[in-house]
XYZ file of C-alpha atoms in Angstrom:
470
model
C 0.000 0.000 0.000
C 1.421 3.441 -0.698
C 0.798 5.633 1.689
C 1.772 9.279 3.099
C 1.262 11.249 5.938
C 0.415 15.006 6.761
C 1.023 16.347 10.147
C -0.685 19.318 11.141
C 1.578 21.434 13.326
C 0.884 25.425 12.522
C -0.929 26.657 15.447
C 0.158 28.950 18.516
C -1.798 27.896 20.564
C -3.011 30.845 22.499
C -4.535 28.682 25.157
C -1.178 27.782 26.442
C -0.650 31.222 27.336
C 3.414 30.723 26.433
C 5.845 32.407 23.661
C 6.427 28.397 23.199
C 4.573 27.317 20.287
C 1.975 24.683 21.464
C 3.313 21.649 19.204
C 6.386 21.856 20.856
C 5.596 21.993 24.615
C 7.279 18.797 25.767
C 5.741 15.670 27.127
C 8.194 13.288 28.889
C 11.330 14.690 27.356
C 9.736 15.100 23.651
C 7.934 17.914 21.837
C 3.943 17.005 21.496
C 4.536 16.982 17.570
C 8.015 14.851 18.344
C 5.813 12.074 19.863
C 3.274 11.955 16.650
C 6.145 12.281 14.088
C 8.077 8.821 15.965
C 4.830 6.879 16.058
C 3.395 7.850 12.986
C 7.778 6.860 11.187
C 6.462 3.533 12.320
C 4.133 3.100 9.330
C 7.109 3.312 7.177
C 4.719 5.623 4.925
C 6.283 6.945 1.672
C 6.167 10.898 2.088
C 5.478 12.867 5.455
C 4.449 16.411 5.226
C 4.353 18.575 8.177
C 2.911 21.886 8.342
C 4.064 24.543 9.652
C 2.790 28.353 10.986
C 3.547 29.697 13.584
C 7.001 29.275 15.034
C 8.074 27.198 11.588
C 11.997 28.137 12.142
C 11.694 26.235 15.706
C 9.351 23.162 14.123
C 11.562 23.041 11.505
C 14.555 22.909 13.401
C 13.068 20.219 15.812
C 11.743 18.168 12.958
C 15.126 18.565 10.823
C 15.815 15.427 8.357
C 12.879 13.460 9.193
C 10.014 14.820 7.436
C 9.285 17.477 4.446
C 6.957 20.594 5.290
C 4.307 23.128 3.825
C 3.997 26.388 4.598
C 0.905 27.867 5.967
C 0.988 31.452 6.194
C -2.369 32.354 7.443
C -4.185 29.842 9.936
C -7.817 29.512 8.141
C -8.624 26.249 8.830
C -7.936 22.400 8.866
C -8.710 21.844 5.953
C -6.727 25.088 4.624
C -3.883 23.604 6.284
C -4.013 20.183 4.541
C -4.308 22.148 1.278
C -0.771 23.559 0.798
C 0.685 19.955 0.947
C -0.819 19.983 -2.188
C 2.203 20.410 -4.253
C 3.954 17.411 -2.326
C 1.225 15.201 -2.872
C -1.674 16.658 -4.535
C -1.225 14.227 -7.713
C 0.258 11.195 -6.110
C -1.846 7.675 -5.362
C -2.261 5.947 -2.480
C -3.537 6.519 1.019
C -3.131 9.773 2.976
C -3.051 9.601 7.150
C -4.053 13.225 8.627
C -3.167 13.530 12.630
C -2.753 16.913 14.773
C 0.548 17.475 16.062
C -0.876 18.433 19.881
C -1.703 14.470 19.731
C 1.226 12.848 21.646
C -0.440 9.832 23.372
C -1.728 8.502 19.763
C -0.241 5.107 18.897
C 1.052 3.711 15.831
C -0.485 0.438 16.240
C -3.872 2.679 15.861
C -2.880 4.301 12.989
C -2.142 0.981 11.497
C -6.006 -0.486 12.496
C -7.197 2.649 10.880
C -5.813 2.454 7.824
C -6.557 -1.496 7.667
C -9.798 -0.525 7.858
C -9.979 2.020 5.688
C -8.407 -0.039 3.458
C -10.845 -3.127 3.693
C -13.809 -0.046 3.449
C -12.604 0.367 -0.184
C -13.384 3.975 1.350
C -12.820 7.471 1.006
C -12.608 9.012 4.029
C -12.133 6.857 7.220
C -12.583 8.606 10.416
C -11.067 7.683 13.833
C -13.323 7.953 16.628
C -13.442 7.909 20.172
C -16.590 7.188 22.681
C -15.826 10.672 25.223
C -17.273 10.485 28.789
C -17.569 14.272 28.249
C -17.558 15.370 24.338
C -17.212 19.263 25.109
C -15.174 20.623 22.341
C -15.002 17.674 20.094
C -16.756 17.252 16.733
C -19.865 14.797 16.743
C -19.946 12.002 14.923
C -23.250 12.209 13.639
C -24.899 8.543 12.039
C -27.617 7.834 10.213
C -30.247 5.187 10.447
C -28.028 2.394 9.346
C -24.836 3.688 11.355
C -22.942 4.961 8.521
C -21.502 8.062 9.015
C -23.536 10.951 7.863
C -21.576 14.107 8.627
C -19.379 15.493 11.685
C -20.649 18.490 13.328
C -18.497 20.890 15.660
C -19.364 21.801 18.995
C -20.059 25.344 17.723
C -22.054 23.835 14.988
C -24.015 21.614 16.944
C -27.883 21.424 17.674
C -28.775 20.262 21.234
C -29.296 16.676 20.019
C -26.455 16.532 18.441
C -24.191 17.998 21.313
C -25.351 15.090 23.100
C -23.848 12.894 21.044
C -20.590 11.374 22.695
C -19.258 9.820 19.824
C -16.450 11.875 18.708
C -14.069 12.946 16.175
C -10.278 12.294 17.095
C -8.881 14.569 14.436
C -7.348 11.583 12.420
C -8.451 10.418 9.265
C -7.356 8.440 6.674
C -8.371 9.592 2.775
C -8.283 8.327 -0.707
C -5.070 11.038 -1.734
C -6.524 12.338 -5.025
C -10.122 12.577 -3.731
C -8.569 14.239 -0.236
C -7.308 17.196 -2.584
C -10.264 17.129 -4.962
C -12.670 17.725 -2.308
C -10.417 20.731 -0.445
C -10.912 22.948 -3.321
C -14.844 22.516 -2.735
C -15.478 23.311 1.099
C -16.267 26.980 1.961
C -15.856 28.896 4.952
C -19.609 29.425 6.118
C -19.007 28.657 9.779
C -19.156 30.007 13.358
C -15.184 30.396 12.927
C -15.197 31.585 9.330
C -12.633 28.606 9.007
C -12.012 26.019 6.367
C -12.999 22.874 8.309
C -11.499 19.441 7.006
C -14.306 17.711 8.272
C -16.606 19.709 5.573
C -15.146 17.290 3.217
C -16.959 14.548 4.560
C -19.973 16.110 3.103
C -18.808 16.444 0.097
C -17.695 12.849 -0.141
C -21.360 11.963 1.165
C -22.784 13.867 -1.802
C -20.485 12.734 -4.590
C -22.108 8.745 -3.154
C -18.332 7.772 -2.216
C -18.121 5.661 1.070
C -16.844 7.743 4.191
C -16.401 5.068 7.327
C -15.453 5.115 11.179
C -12.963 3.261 12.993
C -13.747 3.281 16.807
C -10.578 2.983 19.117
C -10.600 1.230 22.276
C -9.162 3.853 24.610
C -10.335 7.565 24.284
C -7.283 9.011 26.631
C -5.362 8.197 23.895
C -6.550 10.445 21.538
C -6.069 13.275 23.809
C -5.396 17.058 22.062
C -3.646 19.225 24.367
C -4.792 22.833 23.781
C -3.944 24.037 27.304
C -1.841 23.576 30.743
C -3.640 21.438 32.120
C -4.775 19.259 29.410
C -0.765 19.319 28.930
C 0.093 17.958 32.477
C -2.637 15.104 31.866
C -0.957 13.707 29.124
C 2.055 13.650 30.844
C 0.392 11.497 33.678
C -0.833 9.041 31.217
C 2.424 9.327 29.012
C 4.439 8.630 32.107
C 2.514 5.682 33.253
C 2.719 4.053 29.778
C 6.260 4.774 30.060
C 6.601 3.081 33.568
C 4.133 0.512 32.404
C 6.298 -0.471 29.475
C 9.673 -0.851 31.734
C 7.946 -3.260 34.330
C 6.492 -5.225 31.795
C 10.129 -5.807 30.425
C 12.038 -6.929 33.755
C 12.460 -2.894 35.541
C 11.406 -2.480 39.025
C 9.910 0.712 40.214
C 9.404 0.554 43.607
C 6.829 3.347 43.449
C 5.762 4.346 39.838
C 3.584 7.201 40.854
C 6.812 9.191 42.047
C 9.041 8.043 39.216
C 9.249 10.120 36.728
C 10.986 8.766 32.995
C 11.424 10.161 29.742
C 10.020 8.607 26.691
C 13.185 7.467 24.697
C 15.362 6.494 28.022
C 15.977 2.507 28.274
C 16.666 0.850 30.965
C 17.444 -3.223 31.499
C 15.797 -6.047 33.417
C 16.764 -6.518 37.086
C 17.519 -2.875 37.294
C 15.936 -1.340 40.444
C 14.326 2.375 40.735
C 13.951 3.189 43.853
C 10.941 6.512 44.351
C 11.475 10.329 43.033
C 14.109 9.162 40.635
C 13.802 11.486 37.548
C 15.673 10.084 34.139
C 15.661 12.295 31.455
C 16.593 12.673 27.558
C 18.971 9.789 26.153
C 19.573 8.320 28.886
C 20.592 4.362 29.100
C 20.672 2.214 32.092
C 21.933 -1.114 31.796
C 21.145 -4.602 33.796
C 20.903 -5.219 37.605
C 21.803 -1.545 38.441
C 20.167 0.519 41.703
C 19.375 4.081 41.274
C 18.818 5.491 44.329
C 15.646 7.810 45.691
C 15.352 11.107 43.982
C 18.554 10.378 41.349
C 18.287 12.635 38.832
C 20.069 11.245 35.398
C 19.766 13.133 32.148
C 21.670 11.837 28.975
C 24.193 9.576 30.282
C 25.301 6.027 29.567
C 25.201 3.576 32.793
C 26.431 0.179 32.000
C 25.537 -2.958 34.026
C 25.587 -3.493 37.564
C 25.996 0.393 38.490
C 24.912 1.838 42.010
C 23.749 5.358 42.287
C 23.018 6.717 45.418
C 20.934 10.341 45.916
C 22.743 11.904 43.079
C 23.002 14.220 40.031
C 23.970 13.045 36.573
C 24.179 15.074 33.213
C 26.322 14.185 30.032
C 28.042 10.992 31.644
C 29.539 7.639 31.914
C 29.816 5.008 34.487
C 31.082 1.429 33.577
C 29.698 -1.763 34.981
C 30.591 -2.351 38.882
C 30.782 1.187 39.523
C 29.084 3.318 42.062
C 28.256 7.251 43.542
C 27.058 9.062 45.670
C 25.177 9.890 47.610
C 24.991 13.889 46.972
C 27.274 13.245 44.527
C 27.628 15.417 41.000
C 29.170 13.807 37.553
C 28.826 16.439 34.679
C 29.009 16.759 31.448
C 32.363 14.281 30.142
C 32.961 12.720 33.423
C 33.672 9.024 31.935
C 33.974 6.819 35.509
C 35.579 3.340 34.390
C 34.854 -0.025 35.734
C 34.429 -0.533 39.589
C 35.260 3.060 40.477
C 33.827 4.208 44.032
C 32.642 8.057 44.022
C 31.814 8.481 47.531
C 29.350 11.631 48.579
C 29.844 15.221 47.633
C 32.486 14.612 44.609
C 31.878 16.667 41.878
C 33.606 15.276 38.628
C 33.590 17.429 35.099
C 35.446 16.668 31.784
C 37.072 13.917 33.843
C 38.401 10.239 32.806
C 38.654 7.824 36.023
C 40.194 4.430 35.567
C 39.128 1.048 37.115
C 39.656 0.809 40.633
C 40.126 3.974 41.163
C 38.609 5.347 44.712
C 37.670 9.180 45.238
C 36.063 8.986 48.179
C 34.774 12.494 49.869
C 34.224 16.050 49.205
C 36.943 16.461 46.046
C 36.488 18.265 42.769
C 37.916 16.531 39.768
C 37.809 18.462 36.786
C 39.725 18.553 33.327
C 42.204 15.289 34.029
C 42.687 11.760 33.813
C 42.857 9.225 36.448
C 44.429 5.773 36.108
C 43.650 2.879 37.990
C 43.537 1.660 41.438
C 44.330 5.260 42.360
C 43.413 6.591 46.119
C 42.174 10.415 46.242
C 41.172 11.605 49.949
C 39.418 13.653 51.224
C 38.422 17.286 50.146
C 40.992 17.370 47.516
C 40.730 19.941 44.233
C 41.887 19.775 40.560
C 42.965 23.294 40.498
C 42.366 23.574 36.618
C 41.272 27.161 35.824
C 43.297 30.308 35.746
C 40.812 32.706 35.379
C 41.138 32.472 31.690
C 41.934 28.772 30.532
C 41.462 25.484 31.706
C 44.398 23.430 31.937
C 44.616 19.105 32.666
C 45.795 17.260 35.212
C 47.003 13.574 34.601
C 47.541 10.957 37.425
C 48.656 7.723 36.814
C 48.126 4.378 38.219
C 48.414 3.035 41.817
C 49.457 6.719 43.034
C 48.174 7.873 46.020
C 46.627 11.723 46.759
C 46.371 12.820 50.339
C 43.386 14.607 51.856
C 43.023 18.077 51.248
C 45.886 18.203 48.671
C 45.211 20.475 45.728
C 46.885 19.734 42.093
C 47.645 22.706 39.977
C 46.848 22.393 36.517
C 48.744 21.669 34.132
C 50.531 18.254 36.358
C 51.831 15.209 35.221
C 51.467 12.626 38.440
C 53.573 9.780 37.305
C 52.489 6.046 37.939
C 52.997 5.016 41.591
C 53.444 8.745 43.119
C 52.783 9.679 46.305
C 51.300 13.471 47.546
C 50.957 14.036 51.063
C 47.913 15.232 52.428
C 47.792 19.328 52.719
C 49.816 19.856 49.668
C 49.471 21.986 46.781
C 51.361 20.950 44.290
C 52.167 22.846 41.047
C 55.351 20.822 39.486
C 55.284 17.031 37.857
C 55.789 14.494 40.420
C 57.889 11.572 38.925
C 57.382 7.493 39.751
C 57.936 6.333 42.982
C 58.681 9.730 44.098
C 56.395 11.694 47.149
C 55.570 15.129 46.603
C 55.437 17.610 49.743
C 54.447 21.030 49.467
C 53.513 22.753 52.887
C 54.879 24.665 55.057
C 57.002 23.177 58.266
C 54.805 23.020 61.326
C 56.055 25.174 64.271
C 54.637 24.724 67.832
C 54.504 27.834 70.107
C 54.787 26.575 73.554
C 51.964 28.451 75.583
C 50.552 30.593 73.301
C 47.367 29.776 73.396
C 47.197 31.524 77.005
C 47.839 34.756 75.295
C 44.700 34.559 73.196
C 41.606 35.972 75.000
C 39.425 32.684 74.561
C 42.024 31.437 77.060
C 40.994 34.076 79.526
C 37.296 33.457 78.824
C 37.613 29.523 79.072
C 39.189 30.242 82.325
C 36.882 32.442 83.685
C 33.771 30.352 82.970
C 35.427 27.348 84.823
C 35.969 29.262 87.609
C 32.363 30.498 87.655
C 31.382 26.130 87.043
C 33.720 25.636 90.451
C 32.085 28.584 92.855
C 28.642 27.404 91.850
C 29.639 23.930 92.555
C 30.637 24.917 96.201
């Protein structure tokens, strides 16, 4: 079957009250028209056409390499808006799939049923419909006596009877191509909105004795057009819970899914426990038996199997299998943490390579160097690596050994078993085997602390403890 696709995606949106065009308000990590442009690349169809309005730079731009688009320059209408993928596709064959890009929770397995129907129909125009609790604002399916489809009639539009009707109108159709474009020249305007309705060329079809069917779906949510806030944040809800759905049908624990929070294109492997308010955003991947600890928040970074992360931030990184963080713990963008590597809490690593082994256990920056393997960093040490104007790299190498509260001044070679000694700040290359030492000599100052008025006051207040005491 050949078959194309138009994408409506021109409106603002005013409802959303945001200088973000509506299409591209996000739902679980994606733009809105994002979500209908993957499922609807599922069909495999021949051509997609997306149009475009308002904001088309930013669509565009979103969209880029994975679908042609039309220009509408003045938002008249549906079915004005299907018209200018005319040139694309006005004279081509085949079968022509029209969805709303504010449609993120539709499915491609619907859009296949549809157009299996439509195709067994022989008809053309297939509608998708939806049975709404509450129809407000949807077009009416209207039948007649034999439950064909006799015409669809907006809410504006509608008589009392037929604003009772709770059959609706999805805003998805399927048409014969060349009859889709015949009929667009022929609809008029004469409407409450002054607006070139698609759904006027069901009429037409009706009159010209050409079959126009409806394909019910099973679940009305899914069909859901966000034209507002709130409307927004309930498609998230029911986005997220497919989302979370999907991972514990394939092997994922969430140990609370109502408080775990996952964007649509991460993946994450069986045996792998989420523990509640984790948030995992963008590209992110998380491999087999891992733990990600209660309100994690990971955003396009690559976790291979077996990974612990405890209460912490992660944006733009790496950690190989057997490794672990946290918790309060920060990896940013480029920090690549090798194979059983223990970042303890409050390390921040940036731009940073650590090799297997490796331990960096407490309150310590690492940023712009390399670490080799099975190397010890202590406590609240720094990677000195900016000078106001450039940042410089630091390079440690295996089995050395940094002392607490040692800071390395970028740019440092650390050879292979090199020792610092805790306190230090050390700004030349230390070589192998050697230990760098780079404080100043400790001097005691016998009684001085007698001289300093705290002495005085300690004093006092003990005598004050002993008269009391009497």
């Amino acid at each position: 079957m050949t078959a194309y696709a138009i994408i409506l995606a021109a409106g603002q949106g005013t409802r959303m009250k945001s200088k973000l065009y509506k299409v591209l308000h996000q739902v679980c990590g994606k733009s809105m028209v994002e979500h209908v442009l993957s499922q609807v690349k599922q069909l495999d169809p021949d051509q997609i056409v997306t149009i475009i309005g308002h904001g088309a730079d930013k669509v565009k731009a979103t969209l880029a390499g994975q679908t042609e688009f039309a220009l509408q320059k003045e938002q008249l209408g549906t079915g004005h808006a299907v018209l200018q993928a005319e040139k694309i596709l006005g004279q081509k064959q085949g079968v022509t799939l029209v969805v709303c890009g504010d449609t993120p929770l539709l499915k491609a397995a619907t859009f296949k049923q549809l157009m299996a129907y439509h195709q067994k129909q022989q008809a053309a125009a297939t509608i998708l419909t939806a049975s709404a609790p509450d129809p407000t604002g949807y077009g009416r399916i209207i039948r007649d006596r034999t439950g064909a489809v006799a015409k669809i009639v907006e809410q504006k539009d509608a008589t009392v009877q037929e604003a009772a009707v709770q059959e609706v109108n999805t805003g998805v159709y399927c048409f014969d191509n060349q009859a889709l474009f015949q009929a667009l020249h022929q609809i008029t305007n004469q409407n409450a909105q002054h607006e070139y309705y698609l759904t006027d060329v069901i009429e037409i079809f009706k009159q010209a004795k050409q079959t126009v069917a409806a394909y019910q779906m099973a679940d009305f949510s899914e069909s859901m057009g966000v034209n507002d806030r709130v409307a927004l944040a309930q498609a998230t809800a029911l986005m997220r819970q497919r989302i979370n759905r999907h991972l514990m049908e394939n092997g994922v624990t969430l140990i609370d899914p109502s408080t775990t929070y996952i964007d649509a294109d991460v993946q994450v492997g069986a045996d792998t426990v989420i523990e509640p308010g984790v948030v995992l955003r963008g590209q992110t991947i998380i491999g087999r038996d891992c733990l990600i600890g209660a309100h994690s928040q990971i955003s396009d970074s690559l976790l291979a199997d077996r990974v612990t992360v405890t209460a912490s931030y992660l944006e733009g990184a790496q950690m190989e299998s057997g490794s672990d963080i946290g918790p309060y713990s920060h990896l940013r963008p480029q920090a690549k943490i090798g194979p059983a590597v223990h970042i303890g809490n409050f390390v921040e690593i940036k731009k940073a390579q650590i090799g297997k082994g490796t331990k960096v256990g407490h309150l310590t920056y690492v940023g712009d160097a390399t670490l080799g393997q099975h190397i010890n960093v202590g406590c609240g040490c720094v990677f000195v690596n900016y000078d106001g104007i450039n940042k410089h790299h630091t390079n440690v190498g295996d089995y050395s050994f940094i002392g607490s509260a040692s800071n390395l001044i970028a740019p440092l070679e650390i050879a292979d078993h090199a020792y610092v000694a805790a306190g230090s700040t050390v700004t030349d290359d230390v070589a192998a085997h050697d230990m760098a030492i780079a404080r100043g000599r400790q001097v005691n100052k016998k009684g001085y602390y007698d001289r300093y008025p705290v002495a005085q006051a300690a004093k006092q207040a003990a005598a004050n403890e002993k008269s009391k005491n009497k």
